[in-house]
Coordinates of C-alpha atoms in Angstrom, one line a residue:
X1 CA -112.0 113.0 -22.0
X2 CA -109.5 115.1 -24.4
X3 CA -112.3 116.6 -26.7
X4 CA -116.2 116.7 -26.9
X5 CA -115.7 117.9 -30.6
X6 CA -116.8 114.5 -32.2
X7 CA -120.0 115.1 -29.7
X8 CA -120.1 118.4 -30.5
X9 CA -120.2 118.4 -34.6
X10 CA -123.2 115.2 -34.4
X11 CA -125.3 117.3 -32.4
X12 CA -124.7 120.4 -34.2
X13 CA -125.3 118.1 -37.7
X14 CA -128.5 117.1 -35.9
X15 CA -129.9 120.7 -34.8
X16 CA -128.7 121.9 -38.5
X17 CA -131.2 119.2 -40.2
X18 CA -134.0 119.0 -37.4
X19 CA -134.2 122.9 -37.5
X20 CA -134.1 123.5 -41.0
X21 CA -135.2 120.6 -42.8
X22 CA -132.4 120.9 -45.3
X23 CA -129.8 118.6 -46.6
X24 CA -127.4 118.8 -44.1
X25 CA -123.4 117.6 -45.1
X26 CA -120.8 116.4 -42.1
X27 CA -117.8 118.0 -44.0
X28 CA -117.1 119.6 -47.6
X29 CA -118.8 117.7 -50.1
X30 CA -117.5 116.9 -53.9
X31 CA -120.6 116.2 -56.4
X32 CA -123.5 117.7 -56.6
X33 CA -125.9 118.8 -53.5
X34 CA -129.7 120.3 -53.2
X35 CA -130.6 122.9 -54.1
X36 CA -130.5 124.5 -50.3
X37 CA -128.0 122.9 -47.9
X38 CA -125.8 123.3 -44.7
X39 CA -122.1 122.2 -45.0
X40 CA -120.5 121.5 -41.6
X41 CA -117.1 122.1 -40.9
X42 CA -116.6 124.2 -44.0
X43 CA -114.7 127.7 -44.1
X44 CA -114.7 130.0 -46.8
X45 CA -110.6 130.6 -46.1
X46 CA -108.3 127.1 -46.7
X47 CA -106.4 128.9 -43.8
X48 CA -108.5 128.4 -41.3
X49 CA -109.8 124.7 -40.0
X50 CA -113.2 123.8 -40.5
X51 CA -113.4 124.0 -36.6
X52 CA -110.8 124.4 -34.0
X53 CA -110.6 124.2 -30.7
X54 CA -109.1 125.7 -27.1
X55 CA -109.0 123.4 -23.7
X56 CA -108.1 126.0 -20.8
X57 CA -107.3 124.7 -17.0
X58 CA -109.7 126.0 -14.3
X59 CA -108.2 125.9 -11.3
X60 CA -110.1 126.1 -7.8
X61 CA -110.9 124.1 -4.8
X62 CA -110.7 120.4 -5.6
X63 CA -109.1 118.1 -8.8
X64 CA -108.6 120.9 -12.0
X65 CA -111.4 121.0 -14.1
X66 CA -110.6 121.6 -18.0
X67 CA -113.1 123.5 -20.2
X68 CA -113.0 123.4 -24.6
X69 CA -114.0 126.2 -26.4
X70 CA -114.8 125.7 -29.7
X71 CA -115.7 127.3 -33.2
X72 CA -117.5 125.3 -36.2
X73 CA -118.0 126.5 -39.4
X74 CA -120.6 126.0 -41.6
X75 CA -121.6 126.9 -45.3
X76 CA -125.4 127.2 -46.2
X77 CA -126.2 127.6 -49.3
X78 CA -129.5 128.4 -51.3
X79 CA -129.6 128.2 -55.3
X80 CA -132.7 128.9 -57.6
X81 CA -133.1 128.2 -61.2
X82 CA -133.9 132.2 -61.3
X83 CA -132.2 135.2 -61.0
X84 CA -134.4 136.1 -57.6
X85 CA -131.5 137.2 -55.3
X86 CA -133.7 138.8 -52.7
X87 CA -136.0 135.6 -52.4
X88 CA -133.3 133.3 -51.7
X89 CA -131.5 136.2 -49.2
X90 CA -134.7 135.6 -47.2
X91 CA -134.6 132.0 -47.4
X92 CA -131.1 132.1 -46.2
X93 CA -132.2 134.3 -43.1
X94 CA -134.7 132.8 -42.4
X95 CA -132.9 129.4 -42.1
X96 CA -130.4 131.1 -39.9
X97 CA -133.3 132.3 -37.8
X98 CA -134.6 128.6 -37.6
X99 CA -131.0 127.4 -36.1
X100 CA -130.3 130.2 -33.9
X101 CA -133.8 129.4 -32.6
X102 CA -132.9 126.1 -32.0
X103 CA -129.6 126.1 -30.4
X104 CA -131.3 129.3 -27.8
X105 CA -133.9 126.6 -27.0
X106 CA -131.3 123.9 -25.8
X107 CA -128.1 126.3 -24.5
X108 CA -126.5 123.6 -22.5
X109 CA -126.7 119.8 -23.9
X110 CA -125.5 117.1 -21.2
X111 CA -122.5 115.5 -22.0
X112 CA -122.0 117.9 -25.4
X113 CA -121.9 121.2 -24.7
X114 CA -122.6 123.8 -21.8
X115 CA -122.8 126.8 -24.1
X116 CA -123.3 127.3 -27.4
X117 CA -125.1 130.4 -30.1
X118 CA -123.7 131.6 -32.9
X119 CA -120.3 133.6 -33.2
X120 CA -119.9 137.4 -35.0
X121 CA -118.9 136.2 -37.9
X122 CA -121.2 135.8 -41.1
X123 CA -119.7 135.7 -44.3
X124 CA -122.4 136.4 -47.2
X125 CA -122.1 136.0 -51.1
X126 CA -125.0 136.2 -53.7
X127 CA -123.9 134.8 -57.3
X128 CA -125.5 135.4 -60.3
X129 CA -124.4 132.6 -62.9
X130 CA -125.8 131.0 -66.0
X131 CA -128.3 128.5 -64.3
X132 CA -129.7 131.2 -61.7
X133 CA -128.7 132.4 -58.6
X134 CA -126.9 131.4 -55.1
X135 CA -126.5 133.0 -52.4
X136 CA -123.6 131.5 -49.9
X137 CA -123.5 132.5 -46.1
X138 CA -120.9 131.1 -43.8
X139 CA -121.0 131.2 -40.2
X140 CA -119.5 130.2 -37.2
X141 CA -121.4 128.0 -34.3
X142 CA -119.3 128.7 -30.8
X143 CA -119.3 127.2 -27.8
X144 CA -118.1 125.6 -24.9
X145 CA -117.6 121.9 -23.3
X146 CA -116.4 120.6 -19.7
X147 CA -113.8 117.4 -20.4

């Protein structure tokens, strides 16, 4: 096996939308989404990849074993036809709360992933425009793989 990261990003769609409940995206999307929805493999900078990742060579007694490490990105995004800020803050939080709750409940996936929680960075940005509010948090999922 060369990657898991196909593995990787349909299990990580699936915790996102099992987890959350919301509208869950496998990649940037053009058009219109809900009003409260995860974007997978999106990063706010066009510089870095929507995930990337790092296959290292254990060596030791017997055959090599390789391990990937990997980083997704993800947007989530919460609008409301008001200018309540604080209220969808929470709602971002709290969805947050609901995936890092779920990924700490299933830490190693067979065949996926061995390791996995979410990384330091979290990117946050409230909006105030002419139809309400947003408020735009991306974050990074990390983990690791055996190949």
């Amino acid at each position: 096996m060369l990657t898991r990261i196909p593995d990787v990003l349909d299990a990580l769609v699936e915790v996102f939308a099992t987890s959350t409940g919301l509208q869950v995206l496998d990649g940037p999307s053009l058009g219109a989404i809900m009003e409260a929805a995860i974007c997978v493999g999106l990063s706010p900078d066009q510089s870095r990849p929507g995930y990337d990742t790092n296959v290292t060579r254990q060596d030791g007694l017997g055959r090599a074993r390789y391990v990937e490490e990997w980083t997704v990105s993800s947007l989530l995004s919460v609008t409301s036809g008001d200018s309540a800020v604080p209220v969808l803050r929470r709602q971002a939080a709290d969805a947050l709360a609901q995936i890092d709750a779920a990924l700490r409940a299933a830490p190693v996936r067979d065949g996926v992933w061995q390791r996995v929680a979410f990384g330091s960075r979290m990117e946050w940005l409230p909006l105030l425009h002419t139809d309400g509010a947003t408020v735009s948090v991306f974050f990074d999922v990390v983990g690791a793989s055996s190949l």
